[in-house]
Short mmCIF file of C-alpha atoms and ligand atoms in Angstrom, two decimals:
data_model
loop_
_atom_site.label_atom_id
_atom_site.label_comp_id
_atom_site.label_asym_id
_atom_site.label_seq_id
_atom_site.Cartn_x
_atom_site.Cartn_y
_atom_site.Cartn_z
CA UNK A 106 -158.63 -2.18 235.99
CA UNK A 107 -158.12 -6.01 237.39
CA UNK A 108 -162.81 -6.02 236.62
CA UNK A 109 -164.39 -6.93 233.11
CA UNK A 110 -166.82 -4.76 231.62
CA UNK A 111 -169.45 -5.75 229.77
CA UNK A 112 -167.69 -5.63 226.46
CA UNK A 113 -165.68 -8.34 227.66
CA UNK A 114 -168.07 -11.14 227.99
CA UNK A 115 -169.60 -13.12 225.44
CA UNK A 116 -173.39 -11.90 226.29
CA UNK A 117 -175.21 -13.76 223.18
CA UNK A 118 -178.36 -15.65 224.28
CA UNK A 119 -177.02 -15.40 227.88
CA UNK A 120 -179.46 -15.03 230.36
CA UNK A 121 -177.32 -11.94 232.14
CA UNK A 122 -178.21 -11.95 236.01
CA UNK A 123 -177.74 -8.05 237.00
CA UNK A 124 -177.56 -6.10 240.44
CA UNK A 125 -179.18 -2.92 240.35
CA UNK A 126 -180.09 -0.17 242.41
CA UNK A 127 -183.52 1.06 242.06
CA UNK A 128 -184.54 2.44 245.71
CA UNK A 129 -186.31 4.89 244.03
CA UNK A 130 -188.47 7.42 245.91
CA UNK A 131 -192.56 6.16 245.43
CA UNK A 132 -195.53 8.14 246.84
CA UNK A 133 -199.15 6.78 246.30
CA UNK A 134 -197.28 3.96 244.16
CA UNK A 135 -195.90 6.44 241.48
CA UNK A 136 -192.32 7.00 241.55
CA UNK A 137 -191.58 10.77 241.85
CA UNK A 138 -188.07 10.91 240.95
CA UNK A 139 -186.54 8.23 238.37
CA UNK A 140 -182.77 9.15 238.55
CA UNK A 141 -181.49 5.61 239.44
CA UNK A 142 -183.85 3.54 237.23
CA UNK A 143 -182.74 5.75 234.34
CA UNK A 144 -179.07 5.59 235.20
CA UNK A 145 -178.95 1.56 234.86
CA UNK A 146 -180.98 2.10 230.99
CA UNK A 147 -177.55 1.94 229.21
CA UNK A 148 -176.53 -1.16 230.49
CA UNK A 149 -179.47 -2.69 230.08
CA UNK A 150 -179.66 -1.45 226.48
CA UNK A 151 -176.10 -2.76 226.49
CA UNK A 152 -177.35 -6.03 227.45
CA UNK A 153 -180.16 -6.15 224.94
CA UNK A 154 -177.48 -5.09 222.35
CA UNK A 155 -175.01 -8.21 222.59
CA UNK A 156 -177.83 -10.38 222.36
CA UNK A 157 -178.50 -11.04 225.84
CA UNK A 158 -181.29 -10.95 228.47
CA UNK A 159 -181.07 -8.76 231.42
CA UNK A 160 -182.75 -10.86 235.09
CA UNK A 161 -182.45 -7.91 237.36
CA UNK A 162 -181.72 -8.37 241.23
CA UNK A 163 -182.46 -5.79 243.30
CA UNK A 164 -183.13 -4.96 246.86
CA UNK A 165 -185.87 -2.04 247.47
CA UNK A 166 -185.94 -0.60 251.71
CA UNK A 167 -185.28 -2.25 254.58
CA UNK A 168 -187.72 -5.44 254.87
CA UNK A 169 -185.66 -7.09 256.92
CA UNK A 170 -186.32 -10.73 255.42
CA UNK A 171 -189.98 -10.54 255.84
CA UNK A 172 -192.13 -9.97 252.94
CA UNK A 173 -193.59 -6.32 253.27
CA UNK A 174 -196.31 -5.49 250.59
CA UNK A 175 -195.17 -2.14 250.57
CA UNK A 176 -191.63 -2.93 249.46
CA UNK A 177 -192.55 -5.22 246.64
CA UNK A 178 -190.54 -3.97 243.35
CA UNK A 179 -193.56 -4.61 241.71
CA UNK A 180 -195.02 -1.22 241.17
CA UNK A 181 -191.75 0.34 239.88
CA UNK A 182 -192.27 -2.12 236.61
CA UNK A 183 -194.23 1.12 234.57
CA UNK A 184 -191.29 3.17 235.48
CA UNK A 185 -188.72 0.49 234.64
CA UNK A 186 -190.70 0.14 231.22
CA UNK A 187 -190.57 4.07 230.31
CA UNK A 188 -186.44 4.62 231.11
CA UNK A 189 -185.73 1.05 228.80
CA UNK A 190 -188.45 1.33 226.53
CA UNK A 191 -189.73 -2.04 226.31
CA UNK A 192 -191.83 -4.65 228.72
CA UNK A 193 -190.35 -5.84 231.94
CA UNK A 194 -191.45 -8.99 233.06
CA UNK A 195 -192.11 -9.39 236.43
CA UNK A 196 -191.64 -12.14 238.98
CA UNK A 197 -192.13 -13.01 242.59
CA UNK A 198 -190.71 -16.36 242.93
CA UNK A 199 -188.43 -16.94 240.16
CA UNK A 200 -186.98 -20.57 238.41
CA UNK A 201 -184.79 -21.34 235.43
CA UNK A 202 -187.76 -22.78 233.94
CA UNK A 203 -189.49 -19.61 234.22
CA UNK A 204 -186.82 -17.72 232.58
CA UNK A 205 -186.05 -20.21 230.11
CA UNK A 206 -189.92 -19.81 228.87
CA UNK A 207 -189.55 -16.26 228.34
CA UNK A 208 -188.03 -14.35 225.10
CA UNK A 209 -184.39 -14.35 224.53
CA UNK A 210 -184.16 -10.19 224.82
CA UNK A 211 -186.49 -10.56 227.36
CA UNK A 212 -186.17 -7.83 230.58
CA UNK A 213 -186.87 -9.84 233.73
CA UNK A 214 -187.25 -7.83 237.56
CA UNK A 215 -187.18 -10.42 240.52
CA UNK A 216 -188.99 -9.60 243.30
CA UNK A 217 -186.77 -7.57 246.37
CA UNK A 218 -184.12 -9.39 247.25
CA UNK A 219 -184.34 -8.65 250.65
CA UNK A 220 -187.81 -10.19 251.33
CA UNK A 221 -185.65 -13.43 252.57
CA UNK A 222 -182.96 -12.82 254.98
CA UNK A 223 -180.44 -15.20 253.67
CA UNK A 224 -179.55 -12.01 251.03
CA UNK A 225 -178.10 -10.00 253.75
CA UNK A 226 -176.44 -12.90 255.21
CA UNK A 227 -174.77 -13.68 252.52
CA UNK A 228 -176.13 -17.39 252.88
CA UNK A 229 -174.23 -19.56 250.18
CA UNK A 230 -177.55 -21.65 249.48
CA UNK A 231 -179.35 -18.40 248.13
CA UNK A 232 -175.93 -17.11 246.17
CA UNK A 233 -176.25 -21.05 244.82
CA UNK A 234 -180.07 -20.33 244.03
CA UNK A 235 -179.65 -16.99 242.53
CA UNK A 236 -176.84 -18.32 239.88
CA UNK A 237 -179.22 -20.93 238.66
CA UNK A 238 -181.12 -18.16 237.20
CA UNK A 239 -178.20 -16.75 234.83
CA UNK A 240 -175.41 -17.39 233.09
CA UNK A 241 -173.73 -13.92 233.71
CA UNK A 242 -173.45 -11.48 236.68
CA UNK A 243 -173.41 -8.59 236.18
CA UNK A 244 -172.89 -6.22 239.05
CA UNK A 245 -174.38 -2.49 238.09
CA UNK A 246 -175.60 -1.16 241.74
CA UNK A 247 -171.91 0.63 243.15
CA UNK A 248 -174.14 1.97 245.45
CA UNK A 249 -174.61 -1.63 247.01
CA UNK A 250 -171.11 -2.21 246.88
CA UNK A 251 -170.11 -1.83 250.30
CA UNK A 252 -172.28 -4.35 251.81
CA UNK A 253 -171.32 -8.14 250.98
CA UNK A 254 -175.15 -9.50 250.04
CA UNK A 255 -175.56 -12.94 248.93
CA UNK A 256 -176.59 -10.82 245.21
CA UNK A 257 -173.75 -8.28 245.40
CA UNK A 258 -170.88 -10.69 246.37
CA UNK A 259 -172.18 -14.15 246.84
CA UNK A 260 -173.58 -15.23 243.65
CA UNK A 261 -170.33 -13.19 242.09
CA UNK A 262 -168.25 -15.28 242.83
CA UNK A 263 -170.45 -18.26 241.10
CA UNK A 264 -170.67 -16.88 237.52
CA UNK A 265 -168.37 -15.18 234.88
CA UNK A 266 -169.03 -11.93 236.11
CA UNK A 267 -168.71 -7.89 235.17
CA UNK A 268 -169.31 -4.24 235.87
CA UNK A 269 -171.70 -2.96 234.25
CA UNK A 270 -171.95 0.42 232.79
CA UNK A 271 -172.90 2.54 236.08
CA UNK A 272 -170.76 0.63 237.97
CA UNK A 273 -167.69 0.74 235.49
CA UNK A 274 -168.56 4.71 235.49
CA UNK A 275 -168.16 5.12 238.72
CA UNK A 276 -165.30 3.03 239.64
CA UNK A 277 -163.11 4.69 236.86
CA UNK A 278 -164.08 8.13 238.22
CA UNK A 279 -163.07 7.09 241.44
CA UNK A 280 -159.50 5.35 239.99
CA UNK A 281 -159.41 9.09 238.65
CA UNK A 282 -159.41 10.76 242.11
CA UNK A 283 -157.62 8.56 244.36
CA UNK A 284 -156.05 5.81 243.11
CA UNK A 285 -153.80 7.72 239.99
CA UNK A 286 -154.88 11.09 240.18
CA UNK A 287 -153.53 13.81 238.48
CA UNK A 288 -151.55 15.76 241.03
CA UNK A 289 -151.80 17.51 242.57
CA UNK A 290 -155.07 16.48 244.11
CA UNK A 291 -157.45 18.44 246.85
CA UNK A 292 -160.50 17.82 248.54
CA UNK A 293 -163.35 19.74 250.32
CA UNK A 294 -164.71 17.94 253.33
CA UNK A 295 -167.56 20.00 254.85
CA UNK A 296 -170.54 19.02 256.67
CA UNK A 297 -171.65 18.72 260.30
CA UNK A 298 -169.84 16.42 261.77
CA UNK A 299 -165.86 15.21 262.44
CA UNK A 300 -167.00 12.61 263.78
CA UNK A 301 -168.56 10.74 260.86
CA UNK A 302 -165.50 11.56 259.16
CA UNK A 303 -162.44 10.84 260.95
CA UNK A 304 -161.78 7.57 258.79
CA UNK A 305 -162.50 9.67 255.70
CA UNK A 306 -159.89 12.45 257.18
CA UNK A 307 -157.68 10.17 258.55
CA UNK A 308 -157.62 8.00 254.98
CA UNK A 309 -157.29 11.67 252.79
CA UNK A 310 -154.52 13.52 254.29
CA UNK A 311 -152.58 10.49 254.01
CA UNK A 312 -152.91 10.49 250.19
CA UNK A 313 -153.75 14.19 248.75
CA UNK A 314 -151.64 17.30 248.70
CA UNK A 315 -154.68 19.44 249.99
CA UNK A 316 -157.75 19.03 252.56
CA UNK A 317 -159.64 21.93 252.25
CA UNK A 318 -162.45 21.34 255.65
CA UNK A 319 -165.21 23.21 256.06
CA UNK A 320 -169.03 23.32 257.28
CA UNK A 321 -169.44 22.51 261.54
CA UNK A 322 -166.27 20.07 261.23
CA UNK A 323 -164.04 23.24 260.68
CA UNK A 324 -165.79 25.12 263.56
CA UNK A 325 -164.29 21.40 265.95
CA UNK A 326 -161.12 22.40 263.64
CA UNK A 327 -161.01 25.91 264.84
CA UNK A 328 -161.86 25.38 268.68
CA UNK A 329 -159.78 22.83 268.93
CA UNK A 330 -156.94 25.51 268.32
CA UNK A 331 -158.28 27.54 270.72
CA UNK A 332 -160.96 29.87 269.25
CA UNK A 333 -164.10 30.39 270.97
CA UNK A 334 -166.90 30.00 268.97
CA UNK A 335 -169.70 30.85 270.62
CA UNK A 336 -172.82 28.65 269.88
CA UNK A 337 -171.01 26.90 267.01
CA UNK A 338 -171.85 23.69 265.94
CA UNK A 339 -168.93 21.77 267.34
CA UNK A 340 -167.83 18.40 268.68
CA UNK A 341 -165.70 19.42 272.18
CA UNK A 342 -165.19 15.74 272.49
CA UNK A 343 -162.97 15.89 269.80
CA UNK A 344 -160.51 18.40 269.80
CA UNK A 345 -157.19 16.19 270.37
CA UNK A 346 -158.61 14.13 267.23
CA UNK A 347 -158.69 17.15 265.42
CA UNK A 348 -155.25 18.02 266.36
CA UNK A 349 -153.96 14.75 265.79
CA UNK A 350 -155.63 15.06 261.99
CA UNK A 351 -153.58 18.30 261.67
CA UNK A 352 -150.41 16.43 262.82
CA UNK A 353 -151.05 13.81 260.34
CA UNK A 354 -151.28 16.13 257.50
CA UNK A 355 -148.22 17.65 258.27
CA UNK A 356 -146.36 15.03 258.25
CA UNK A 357 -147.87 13.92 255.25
CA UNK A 358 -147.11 16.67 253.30
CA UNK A 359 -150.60 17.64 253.22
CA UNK A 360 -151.77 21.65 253.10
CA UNK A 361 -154.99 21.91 255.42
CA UNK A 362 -157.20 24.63 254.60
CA UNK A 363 -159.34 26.18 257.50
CA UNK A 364 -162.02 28.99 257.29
CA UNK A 365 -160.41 32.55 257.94
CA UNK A 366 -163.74 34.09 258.24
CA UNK A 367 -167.27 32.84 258.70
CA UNK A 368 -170.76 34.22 258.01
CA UNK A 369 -172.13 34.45 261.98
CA UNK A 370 -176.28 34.55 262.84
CA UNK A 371 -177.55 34.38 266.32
CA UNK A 372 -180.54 31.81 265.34
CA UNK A 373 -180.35 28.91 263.24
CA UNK A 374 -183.00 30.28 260.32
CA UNK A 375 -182.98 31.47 257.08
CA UNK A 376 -182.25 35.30 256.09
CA UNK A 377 -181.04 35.28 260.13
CA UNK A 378 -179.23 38.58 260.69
CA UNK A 379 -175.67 37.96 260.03
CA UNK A 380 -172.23 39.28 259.48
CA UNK A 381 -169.13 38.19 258.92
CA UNK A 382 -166.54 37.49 261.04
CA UNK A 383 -162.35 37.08 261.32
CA UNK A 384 -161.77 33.02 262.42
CA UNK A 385 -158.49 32.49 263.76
CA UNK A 386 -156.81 30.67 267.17
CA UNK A 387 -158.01 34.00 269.00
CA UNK A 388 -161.22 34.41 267.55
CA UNK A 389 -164.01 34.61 270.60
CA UNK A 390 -167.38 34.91 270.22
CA UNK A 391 -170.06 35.53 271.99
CA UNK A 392 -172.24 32.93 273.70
CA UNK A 393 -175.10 32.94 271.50
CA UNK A 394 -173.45 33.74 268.32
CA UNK A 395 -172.96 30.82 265.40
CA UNK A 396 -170.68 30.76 262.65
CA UNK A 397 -173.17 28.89 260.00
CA UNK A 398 -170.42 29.02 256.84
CA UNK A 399 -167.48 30.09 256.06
CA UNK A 400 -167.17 34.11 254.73
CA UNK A 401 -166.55 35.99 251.58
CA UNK A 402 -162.32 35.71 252.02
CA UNK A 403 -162.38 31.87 252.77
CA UNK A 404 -164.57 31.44 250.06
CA UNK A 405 -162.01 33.05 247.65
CA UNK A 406 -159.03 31.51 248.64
CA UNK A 407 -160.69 28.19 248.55
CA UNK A 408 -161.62 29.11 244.85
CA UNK A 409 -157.59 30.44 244.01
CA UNK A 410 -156.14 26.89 245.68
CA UNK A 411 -158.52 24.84 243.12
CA UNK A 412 -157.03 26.53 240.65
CA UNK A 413 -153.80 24.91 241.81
CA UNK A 414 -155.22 21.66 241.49
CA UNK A 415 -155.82 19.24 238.85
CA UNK A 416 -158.29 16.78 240.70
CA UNK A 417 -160.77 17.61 243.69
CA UNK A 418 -163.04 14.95 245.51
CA UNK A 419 -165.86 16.89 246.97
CA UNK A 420 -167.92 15.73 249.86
CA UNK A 421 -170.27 17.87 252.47
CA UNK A 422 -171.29 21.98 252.29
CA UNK A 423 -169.07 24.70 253.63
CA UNK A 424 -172.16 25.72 255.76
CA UNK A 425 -175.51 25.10 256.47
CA UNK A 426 -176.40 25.38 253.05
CA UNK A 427 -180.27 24.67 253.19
CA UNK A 428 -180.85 27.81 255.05
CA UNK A 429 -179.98 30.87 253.00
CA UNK A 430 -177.60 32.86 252.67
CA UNK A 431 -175.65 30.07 254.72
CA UNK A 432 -175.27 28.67 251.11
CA UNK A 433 -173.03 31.27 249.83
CA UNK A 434 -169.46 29.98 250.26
CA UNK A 435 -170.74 26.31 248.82
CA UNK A 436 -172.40 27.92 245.97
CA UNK A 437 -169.45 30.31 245.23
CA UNK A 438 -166.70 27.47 246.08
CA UNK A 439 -169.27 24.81 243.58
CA UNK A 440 -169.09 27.01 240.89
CA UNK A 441 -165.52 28.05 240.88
CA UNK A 442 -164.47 24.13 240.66
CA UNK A 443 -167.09 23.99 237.84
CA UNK A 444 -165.55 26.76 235.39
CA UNK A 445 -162.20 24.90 236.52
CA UNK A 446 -164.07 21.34 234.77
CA UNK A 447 -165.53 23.09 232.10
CA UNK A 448 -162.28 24.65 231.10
CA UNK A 449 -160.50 21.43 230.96
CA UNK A 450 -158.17 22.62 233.99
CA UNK A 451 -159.71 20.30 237.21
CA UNK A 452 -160.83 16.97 237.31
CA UNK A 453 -163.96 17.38 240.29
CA UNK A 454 -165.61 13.86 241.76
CA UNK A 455 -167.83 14.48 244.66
CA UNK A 456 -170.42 12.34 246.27
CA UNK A 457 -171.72 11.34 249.87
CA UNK A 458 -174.35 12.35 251.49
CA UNK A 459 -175.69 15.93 251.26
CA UNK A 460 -172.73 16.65 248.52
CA UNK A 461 -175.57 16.02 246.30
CA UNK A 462 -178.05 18.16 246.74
CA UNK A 463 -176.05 21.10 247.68
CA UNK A 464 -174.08 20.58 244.41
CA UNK A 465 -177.67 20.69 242.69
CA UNK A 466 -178.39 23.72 244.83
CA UNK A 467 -175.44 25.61 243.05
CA UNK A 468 -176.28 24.28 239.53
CA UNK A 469 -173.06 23.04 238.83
CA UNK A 470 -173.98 19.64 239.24
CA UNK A 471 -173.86 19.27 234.87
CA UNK A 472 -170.52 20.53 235.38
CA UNK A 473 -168.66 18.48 237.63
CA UNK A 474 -166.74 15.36 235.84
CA UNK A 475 -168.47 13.05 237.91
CA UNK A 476 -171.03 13.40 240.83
CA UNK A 477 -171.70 9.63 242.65
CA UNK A 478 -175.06 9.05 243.93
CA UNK A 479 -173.79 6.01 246.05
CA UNK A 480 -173.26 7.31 249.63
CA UNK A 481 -172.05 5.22 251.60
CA UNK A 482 -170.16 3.23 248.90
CA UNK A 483 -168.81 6.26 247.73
CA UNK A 484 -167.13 7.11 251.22
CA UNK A 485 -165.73 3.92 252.17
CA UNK A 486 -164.01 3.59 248.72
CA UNK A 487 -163.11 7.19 250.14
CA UNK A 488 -161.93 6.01 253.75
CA UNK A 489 -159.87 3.50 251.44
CA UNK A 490 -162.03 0.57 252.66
CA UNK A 491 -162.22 -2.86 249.83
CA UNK A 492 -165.75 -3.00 248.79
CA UNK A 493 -166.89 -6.49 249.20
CA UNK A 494 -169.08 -5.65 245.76
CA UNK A 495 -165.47 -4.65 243.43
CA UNK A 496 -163.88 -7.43 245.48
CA UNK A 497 -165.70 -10.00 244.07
CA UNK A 498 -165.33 -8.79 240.37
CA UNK A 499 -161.61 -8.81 240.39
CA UNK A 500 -160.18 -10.94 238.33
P1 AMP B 1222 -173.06 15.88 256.62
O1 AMP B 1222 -174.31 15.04 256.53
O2 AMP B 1222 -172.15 15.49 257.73
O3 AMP B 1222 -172.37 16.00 255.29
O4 AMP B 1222 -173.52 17.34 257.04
C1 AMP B 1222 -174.37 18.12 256.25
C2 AMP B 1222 -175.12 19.04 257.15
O5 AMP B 1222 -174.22 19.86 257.85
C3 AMP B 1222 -176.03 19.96 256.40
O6 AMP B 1222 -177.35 19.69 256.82
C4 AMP B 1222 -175.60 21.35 256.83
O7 AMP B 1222 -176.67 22.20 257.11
C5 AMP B 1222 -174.85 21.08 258.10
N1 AMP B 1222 -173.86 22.13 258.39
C6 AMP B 1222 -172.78 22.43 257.66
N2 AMP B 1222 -172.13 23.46 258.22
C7 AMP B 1222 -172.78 23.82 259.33
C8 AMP B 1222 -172.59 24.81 260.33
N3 AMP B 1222 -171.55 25.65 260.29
N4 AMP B 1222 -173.47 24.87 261.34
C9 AMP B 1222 -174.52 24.03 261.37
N5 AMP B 1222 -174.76 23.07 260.46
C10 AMP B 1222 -173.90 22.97 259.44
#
């Protein structure tokens, strides 16, 4: 794994300096959905466990190095207290001496990181200042991992230093996918655009047997072959990239899957009046006509080639899957790959983005081996980018 995990550190009476990710959603100071403070609660109980006392680092929105009221961590301390079940202490401008004063299972939160700027500058005086306050790093927000931050890699790189649990969860289930998968290995890129994907494309075909693309990025796919489609969401702009992503995967060795019919509506709305249509080279439609997922015969041979695979990374919808019945070839794709999990025959990893929530839409989100809520960590370990953040814990 070349990172240490928490069991590998001696954590008695350490004072354990830990990254997290808590950008939590708040209205009216009450935090509505507490998915990503209750996804860090094992390795804080971890922590607690091996005798040691978790000082949590965290950034919380985009203050820019200024001190914004509204972006104090502050008010998420109740929440933090219900997911760990004990008191959080919590301060604004933290010392040694502070945490030195405070009990030896103690839970410390440190005000937002990013209320001085030298955190995203990675200045080496506030890495410095941050590993006076522990005697351990441990580094639980993946989610964070893509940005070098004086308290993601700087103060990393000044400590004995570990994953912790969410962090070691995701990074093995993303070992699983790409870096020793079991082959052979597919993945479903949907979603609007090609053009926030080519590095994810470009990356994939070069190291998975095969690319199943769907959503508006197969409709640039399509055209770019020749078909007319209409009122499509497509990129023009892009149609030589898109052919030169096809000749990539060829010579790869890499099977790309395209839509061979589509689900067509002549307004962007839900319950639109639809049918579905053949998608080919020849297909033409007319000009006000949109192909808004892919159809019933797509969706079915994109279920019969997972079952020829024994991983599949997921990222983006097959269609515009907020606006039903534009859901229908995600949600029947979705929960073909989950009876595939739960049946022991697919390993599934999806994240980025939307993947999320239209994964949640088809319920199958219990079902999939692993579903990351990092985004854009999650698709630049994709892109096969280094992560500054698993950089720095490498032994
Ligand atoms: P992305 O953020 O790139 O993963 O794209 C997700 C968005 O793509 C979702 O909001 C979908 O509604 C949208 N989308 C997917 N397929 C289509 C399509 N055929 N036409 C229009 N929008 C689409």
């Amino acid at each position: 794994m070349g990172w240490n995990t928490l069991d590998d550190i001696d954590l008695k009476n350490k004072r354990v300096l830990t990254r997290v990710d808590i950008n939590v959603p708040v209205e009216d100071g009450q935090v509505t959905d507490a998915t990503r403070i209750e996804r860090i609660a094992p390795t804080i109980a971890d922590i607690r466990a091996k005798g040691g006392s978790p000082v949590l680092l965290a950034h919380f929105g985009r203050p820019k190095g200024q001190y914004v009221p509204e972006m104090s961590l502050k008010p998420l301390v109740p929440a933090l207290e219900d997911a760990f079940g004990c008191s959080v202490v919590f301060v604004e401008r933290p010392s040694r001496d502070f945490i030195d004063a405070q009990a030896s299972d103690a839970v410390i939160m440190v005000e937002n990181t990013r209320f001085s700027s030298m955190e995203e500058a990675n200045d080496p005086q506030m890495a410095q200042f941050l590993a006076t306050l522990g005697d351990v790093f441990c580094n639980d927000a993946f989610s964070a991992a893509h940005r070098a931050h004086a308290s993601t890699t700087g103060v990393a790189h000044l400590l004995p230093n570990c994953a912790g649990r969410l962090m070691q969860a995701e990074l093995q289930a993303l070992e699983a996918a790409l870096s020793a998968p079991k082959r052979p290995v597919g993945a479903v890129v949907g979603g609007a655009k090609v053009s926030t994907k080519l590095d994810l494309l470009e990356n994939l075909v070069k190291k998975i047997d095969v690319l199943v693309i769907g959503g508006g990025m197969a409709n640039t796919f399509l055209a770019a072959q020749g078909a007319d489609l209409g009122a499509s969401l497509q990129e023009a702009d892009l149609h030589s990239t898109a052919r030169d992503i096809m000749a990539a995967a060829a010579d790869a060795g890499c099977t790309v899957i395209l839509p061979v019919d589509g689900r067509v509506a002549r307004e962007f709305a839900a319950h639109a009046a639809h049918e579905v249509v053949t998608l080919n080279a020849d297909t033409s439609l007319e000009a006000d006509q949109m192909v808004l997922d892919a159809g019933d015969a797509s969706a079915a041979q994109i279920a019969q080639t997972f079952g020829t695979l024994k991983t599949l990374i997921w990222n983006g919808p097959l269609g515009a899957f907020e606006i039903p019945p534009f859901d229908t070839a995600t949600v029947a794709a979705a929960r073909a790959a989950a009876d595939l999990t739960n049946s022991g025959d697919l390993v599934t990893v999806a994240g980025g983005g939307d993947t999320v929530a239209a994964l949640n839409q088809a319920g199958v989100a219990e079902s999939f081996t692993y579903i990351s809520t990092a985004g854009g960590a999650f698709l630049e370990w994709m892109e096969g980018k280094e992560l500054p953040g698993v950089a720095a814990l490498m032994q």
